[in-house]
Coordinates of C-alpha atoms and ligand atoms in Angstrom, one line a residue:
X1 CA -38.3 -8.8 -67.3
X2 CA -39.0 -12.0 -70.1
X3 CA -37.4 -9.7 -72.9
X4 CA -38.7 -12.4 -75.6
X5 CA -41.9 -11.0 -74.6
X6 CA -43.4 -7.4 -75.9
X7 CA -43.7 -5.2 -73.1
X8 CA -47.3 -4.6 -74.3
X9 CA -50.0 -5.6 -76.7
X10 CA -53.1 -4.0 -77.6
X11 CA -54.9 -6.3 -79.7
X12 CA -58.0 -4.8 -81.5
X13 CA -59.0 -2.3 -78.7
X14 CA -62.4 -0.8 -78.8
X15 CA -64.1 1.6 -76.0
X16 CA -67.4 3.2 -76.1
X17 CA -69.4 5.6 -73.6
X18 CA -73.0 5.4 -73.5
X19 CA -73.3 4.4 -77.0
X20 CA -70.6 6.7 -78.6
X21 CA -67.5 4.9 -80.0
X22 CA -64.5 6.8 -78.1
X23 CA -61.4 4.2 -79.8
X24 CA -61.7 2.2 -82.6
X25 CA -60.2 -1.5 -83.1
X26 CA -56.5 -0.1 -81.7
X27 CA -53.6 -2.4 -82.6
X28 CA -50.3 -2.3 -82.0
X29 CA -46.9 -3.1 -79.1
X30 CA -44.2 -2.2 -77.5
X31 CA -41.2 -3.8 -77.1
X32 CA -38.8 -3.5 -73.5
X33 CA -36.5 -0.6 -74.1
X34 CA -38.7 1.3 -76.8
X35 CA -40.3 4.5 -76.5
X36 CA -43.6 4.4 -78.0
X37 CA -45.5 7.9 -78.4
X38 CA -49.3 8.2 -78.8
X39 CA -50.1 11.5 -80.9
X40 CA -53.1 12.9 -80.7
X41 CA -55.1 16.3 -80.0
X42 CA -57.3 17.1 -76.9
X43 CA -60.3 14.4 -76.9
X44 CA -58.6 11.5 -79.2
X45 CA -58.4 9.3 -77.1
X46 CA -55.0 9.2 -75.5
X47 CA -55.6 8.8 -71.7
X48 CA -58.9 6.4 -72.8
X49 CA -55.6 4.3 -74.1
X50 CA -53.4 4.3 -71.1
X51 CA -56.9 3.3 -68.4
X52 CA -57.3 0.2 -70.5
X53 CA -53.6 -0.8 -70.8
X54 CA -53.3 0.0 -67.1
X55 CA -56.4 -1.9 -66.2
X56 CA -58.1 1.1 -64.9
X57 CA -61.2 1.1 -67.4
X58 CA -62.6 -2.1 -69.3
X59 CA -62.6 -2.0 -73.3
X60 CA -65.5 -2.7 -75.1
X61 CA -63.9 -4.6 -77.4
X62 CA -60.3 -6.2 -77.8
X63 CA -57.3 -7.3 -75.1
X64 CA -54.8 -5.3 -74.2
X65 CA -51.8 -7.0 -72.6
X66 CA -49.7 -5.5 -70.4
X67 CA -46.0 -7.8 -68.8
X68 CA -47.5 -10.8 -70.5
X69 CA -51.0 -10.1 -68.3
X70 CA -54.2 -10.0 -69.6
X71 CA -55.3 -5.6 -68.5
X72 CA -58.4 -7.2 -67.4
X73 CA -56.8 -9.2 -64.3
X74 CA -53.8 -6.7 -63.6
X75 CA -52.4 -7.8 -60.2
X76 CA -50.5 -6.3 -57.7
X77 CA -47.5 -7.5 -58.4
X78 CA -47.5 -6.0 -61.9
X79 CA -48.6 -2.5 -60.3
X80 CA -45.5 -2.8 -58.9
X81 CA -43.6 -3.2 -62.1
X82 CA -45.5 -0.2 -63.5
X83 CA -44.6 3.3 -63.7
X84 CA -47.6 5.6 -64.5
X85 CA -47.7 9.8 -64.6
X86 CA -50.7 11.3 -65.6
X87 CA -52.6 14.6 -64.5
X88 CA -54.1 13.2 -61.7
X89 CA -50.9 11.6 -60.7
X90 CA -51.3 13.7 -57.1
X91 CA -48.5 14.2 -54.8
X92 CA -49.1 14.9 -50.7
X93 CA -49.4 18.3 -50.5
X94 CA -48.5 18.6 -47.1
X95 CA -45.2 16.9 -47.2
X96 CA -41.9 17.6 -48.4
X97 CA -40.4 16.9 -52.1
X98 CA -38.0 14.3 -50.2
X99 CA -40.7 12.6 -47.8
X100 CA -42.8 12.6 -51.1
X101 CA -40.4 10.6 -52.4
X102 CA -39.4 8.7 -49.4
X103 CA -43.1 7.3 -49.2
X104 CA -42.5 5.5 -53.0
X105 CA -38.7 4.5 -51.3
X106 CA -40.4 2.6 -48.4
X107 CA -43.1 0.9 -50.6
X108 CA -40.8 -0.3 -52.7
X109 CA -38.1 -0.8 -50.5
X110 CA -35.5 1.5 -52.5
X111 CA -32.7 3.3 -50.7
X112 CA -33.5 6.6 -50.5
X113 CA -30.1 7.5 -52.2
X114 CA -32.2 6.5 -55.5
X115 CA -34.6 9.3 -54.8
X116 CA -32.0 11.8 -54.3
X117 CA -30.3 10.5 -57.6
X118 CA -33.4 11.3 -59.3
X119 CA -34.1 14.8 -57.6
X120 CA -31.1 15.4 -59.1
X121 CA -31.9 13.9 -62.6
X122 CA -35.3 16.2 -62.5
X123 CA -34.0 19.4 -61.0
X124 CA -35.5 19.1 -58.0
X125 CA -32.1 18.8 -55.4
X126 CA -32.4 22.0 -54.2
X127 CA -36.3 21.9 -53.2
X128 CA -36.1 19.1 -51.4
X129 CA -37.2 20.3 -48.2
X130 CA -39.8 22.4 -49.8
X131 CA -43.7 21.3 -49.1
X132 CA -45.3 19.6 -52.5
X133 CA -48.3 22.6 -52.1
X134 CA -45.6 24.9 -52.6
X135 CA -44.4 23.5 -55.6
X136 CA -45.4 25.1 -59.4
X137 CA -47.6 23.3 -61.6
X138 CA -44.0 21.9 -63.5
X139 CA -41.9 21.6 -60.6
X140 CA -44.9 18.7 -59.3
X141 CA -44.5 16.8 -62.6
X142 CA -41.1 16.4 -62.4
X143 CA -41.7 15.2 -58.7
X144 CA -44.3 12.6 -60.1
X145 CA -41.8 11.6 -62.7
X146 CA -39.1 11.1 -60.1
X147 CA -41.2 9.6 -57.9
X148 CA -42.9 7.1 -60.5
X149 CA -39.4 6.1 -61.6
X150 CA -37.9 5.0 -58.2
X151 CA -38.8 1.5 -58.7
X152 CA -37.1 0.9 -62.3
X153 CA -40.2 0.0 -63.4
X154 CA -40.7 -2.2 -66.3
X155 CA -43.0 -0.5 -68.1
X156 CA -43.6 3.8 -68.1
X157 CA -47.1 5.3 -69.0
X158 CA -46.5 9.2 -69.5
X159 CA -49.3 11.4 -70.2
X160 CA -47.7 14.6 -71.8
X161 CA -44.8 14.7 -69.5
X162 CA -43.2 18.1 -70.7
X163 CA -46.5 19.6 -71.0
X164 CA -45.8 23.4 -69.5
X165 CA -42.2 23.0 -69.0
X166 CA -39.5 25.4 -70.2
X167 CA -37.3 24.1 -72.4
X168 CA -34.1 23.6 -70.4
X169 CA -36.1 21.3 -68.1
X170 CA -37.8 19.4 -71.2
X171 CA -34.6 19.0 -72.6
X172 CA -33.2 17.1 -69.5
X173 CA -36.1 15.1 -69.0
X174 CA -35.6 14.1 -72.4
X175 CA -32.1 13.0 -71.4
X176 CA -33.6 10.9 -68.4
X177 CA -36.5 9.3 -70.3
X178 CA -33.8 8.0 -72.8
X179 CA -31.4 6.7 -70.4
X180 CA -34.7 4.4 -68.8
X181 CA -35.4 3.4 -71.9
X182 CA -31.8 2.2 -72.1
X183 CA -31.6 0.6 -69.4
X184 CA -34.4 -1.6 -70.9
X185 CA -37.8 0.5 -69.6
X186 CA -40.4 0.6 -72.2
X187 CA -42.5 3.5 -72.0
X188 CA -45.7 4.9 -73.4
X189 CA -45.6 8.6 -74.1
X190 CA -48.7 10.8 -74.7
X191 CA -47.8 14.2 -76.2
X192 CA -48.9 16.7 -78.7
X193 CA -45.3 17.7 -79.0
X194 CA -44.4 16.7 -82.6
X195 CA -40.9 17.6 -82.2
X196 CA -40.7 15.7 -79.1
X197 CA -42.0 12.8 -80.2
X198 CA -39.7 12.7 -83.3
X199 CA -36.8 12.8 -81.1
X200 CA -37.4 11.0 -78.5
X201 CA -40.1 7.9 -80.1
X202 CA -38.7 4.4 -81.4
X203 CA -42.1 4.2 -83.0
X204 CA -45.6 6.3 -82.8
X205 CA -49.0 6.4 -83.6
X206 CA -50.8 9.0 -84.7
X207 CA -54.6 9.2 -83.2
X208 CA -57.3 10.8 -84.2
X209 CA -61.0 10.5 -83.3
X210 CA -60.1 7.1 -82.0
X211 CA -58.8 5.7 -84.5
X212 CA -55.0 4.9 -85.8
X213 CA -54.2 7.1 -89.0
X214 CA -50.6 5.8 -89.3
X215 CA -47.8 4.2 -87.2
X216 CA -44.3 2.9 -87.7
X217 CA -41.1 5.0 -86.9
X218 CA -40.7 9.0 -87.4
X219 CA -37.9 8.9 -89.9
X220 CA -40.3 6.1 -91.8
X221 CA -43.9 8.0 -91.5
X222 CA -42.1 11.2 -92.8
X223 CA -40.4 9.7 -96.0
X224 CA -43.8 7.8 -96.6
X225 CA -45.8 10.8 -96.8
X226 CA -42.8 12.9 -98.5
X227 CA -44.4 13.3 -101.8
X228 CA -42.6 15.8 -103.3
X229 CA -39.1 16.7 -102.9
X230 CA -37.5 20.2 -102.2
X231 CA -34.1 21.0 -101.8
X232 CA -33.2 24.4 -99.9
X233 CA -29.9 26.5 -100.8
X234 CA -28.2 29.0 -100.0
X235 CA -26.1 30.9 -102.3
X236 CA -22.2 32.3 -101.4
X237 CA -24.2 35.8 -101.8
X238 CA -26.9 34.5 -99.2
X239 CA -30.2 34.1 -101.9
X240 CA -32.4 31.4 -101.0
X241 CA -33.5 29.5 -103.8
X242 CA -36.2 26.5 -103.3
X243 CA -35.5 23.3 -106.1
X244 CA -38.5 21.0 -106.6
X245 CA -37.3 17.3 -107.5
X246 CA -39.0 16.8 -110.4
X247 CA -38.2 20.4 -112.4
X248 CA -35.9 21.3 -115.4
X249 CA -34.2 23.6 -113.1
X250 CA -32.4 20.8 -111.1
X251 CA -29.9 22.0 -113.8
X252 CA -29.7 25.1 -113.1
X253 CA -28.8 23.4 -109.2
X254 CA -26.2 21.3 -110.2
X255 CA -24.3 24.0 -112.3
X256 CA -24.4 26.2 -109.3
X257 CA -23.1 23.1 -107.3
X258 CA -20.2 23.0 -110.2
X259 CA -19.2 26.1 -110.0
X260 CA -19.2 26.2 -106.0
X261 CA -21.8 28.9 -105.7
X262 CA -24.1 27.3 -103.0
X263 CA -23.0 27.5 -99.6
X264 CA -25.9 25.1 -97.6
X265 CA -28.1 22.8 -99.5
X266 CA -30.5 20.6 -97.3
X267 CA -34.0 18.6 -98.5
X268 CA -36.7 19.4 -96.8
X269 CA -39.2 16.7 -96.1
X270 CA -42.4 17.3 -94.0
X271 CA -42.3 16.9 -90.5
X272 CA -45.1 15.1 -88.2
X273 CA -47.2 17.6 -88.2
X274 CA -47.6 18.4 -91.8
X275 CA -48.1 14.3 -91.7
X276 CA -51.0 14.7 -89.3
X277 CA -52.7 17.6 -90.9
X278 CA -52.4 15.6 -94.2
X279 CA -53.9 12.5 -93.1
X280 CA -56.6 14.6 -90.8
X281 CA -57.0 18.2 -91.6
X282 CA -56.7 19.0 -88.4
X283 CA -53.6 20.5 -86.3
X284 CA -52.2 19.8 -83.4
X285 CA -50.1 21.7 -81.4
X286 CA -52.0 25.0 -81.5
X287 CA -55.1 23.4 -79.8
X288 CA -53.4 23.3 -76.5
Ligands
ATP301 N1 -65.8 8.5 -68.6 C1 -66.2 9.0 -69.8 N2 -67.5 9.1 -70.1 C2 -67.9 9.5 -71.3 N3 -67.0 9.9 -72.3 C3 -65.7 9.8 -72.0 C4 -65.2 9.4 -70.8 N4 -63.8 9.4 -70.8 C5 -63.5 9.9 -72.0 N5 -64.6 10.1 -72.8 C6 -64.6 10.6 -74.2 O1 -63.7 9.8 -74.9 C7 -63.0 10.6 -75.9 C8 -61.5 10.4 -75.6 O2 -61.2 11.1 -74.4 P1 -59.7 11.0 -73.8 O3 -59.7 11.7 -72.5 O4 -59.2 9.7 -73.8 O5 -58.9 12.0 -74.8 P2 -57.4 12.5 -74.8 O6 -56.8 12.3 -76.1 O7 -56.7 11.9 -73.6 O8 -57.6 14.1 -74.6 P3 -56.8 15.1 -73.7 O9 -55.5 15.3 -74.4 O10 -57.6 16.3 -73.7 O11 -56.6 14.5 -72.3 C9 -63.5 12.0 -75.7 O12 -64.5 12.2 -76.7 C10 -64.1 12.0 -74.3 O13 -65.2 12.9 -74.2

C-alpha cells in the first residue's frame, strides 16, 4: 500500500449504452483509509461506477484508476488487492458457511483463524456448519462481506451492504466497516441509506441521472445547503417552540434562555436527504 498515492481516481468518467448517456464526466478519489459513499436512487448509475473502477466494463469516456493502475489493464495481482460485494457476489450454495470461507483462505493463503475472526465480526459463528443454500437473503451478505474481507484488501467496493438487514446487524457491520477503514482500507460504499452514509462516509457523492450533483463531506454538504436556520426548544412545561434565525422573536428566545425556561434547545439543519431532494426533486429512500 504506496499511501502517497490515492487509492482511486476517476478522472472524467463517461458511459453510454447504445447511444444513451448512463454517467456523465464523473470526477473525483479516494484516499487509503477513507470511506467514500456513492448516493444515488435505483438506475443512477451506482453499480455502472463500481464495473469501470473494477475493470469489469469499459467507459466511454475518461480513466478511472484504481492502486495506481490504469481500470483498463487491471491485473491479477491487483484483484488480489481488491475486495468487491455486490448482488451478484454468489457464494457456493452447496457448501458450508466455513468451507465458503475456507475457499477465499486457501486462495489467499490466510489462516483460517482469520475467517473465524470474521464470522464472528458478522454474526455468522454460530452458522458455520450450515450449507450457504440455507442461508437468508441477509445472513449471505454478511458471508460475502466476510468472505471479501479475508484478504485485508486494499481497496473495498460495497454495493448497498446493509440493504435488508435489521438494524442490530447493520449497526455491527457498521462497526466492522470502520475498523477496515482504520486499519487503512479504503472503501467504496453504494447505499440509499442517508443516515448511513452520514455516519459512516469521510466524503460522498450524491448521483443522479449520472451525473454528480454535489460532493465533499456530510457535515460540509449539510451546512452548504443549510439556508435557513431553526432552532428547536423545549420549554420546562414541555411546549415546543420552533425560532427561525433571522426573526424578531430571537428575543423572545433569549429572554426565555435568561430566565431558565427552556429545557433542550438544538438547531436543526437539513439532513442528506432534504439535500438531495433539493438539488433533484427526487427522493430517495422510499424508492426501494
Ligand atoms: N448493460 C447495460 N445495457 C444498457 N443499459 C444499461 C446497462 N447497464 C446499466 N444500464 C443503464 O444505466 C443506468 C445506470 O444503471 P446502474 O445499474 O448503474 O444503476 P444503479 O444506480 O446501480 O441502480 P440500482 O440501485 O437499481 O442497482 C440505468 O439507466 C440502466 O438502465
Amino acid at each position: 500500500m504506496d499511501k502517497n498515492l490515492n487509492a482511486l481516481e476517476v478522472k472524467n468518467i463517461s458511459k453510454s449504452f447504445n447511444g444513451k448517456q448512463a454517467l456523465k464526466k464523473l470526477d473525483f478519489v479516494i484516499k487509503y483509509g477513507e470511506i467514500f459513499g456513492f448516493l444515488g436512487p435505483s438506475g443512477a448509475g451506482k453499480t455502472t461506477t463500481i464495473k469501470m473502477m473494477t475493470g469489469q466494463l469499459e467507459p466511454s469516456g475518461g480513466e478511472a484508476f484504481i492502486l495506481g493502475r490504469n481500470a483498463k489493464n487491471i491485473t491479477a495481482e491487483i484483484y488480489g488487492k481488491i475486495g468487491l460485494v455486490t448482488d451478484n457476489s454468489g457464494v457456493y450454495e452447496k457448501l458450508t458457511v466455513a468451507e465458503n470461507m475456507k475457499v477465499y483462505c486457501n486462495i489467499h493463503n490466510v489462516p483460517v483463524s482469520e475467517a473465524n475472526r470474521l464470522l464472528k465480526r458478522v454474526g455468522l459463528e454460530n452458522d458455520k456448519k450450515k450449507p450457504a443454500e440455507k442461508l437468508s437473503k441477509g445472513m449471505k451478505q454478511r458471508l460475502v462481506l466476510a468472505r471479501a474481507l479475508v484478504h485485508s484488501p486494499e481497496i473495498l467496493f460495497l454495493d448497498e451492504p446493509t440493504s435488508g438487514l435489521d438494524p442490530s446487524t447493520s449497526l455491527a457491520i457498521h462497526e466492522l466497516l470502520l475498523e477496515v477503514r482504520n486499519s487503512g482500507t479504503a472503501i467504496f460504499l453504494t447505499t440509499h441509506n442517508m443516515e448511513e452514509a452520514y455516519k459512516l462516509c469521510d466524503n460522498l457523492a450524491l448521483i443522479n441521472e449520472g451525473v454528480i450533483v454535489e460532493q465533499g463531506k456530510p457535515k460540509e454538504i449539510i451546512l452548504k445547503h443549510n439556508q435557513k436556520q431553526s432552532f428547536e426548544v423545549m420549554l420546562d412545561n414541555n411546549e415546543n417552540i420552533s425560532f427561525q434565525e433571522d426573526s424578531p422573536e430571537l428575543e423572545t428566545l433569549f429572554d426565555l434562555i435568561r430566565k431558565k425556561r427552556v429545557k433542550s434547545i438544538h438547531s436543526s439543519e437539513p439532513t442528506l436527504e432534504d439535500v438531495f431532494i433539493k438539488l433533484t426533486g427526487r427522493v430517495l429512500s422510499n424508492e426501494y
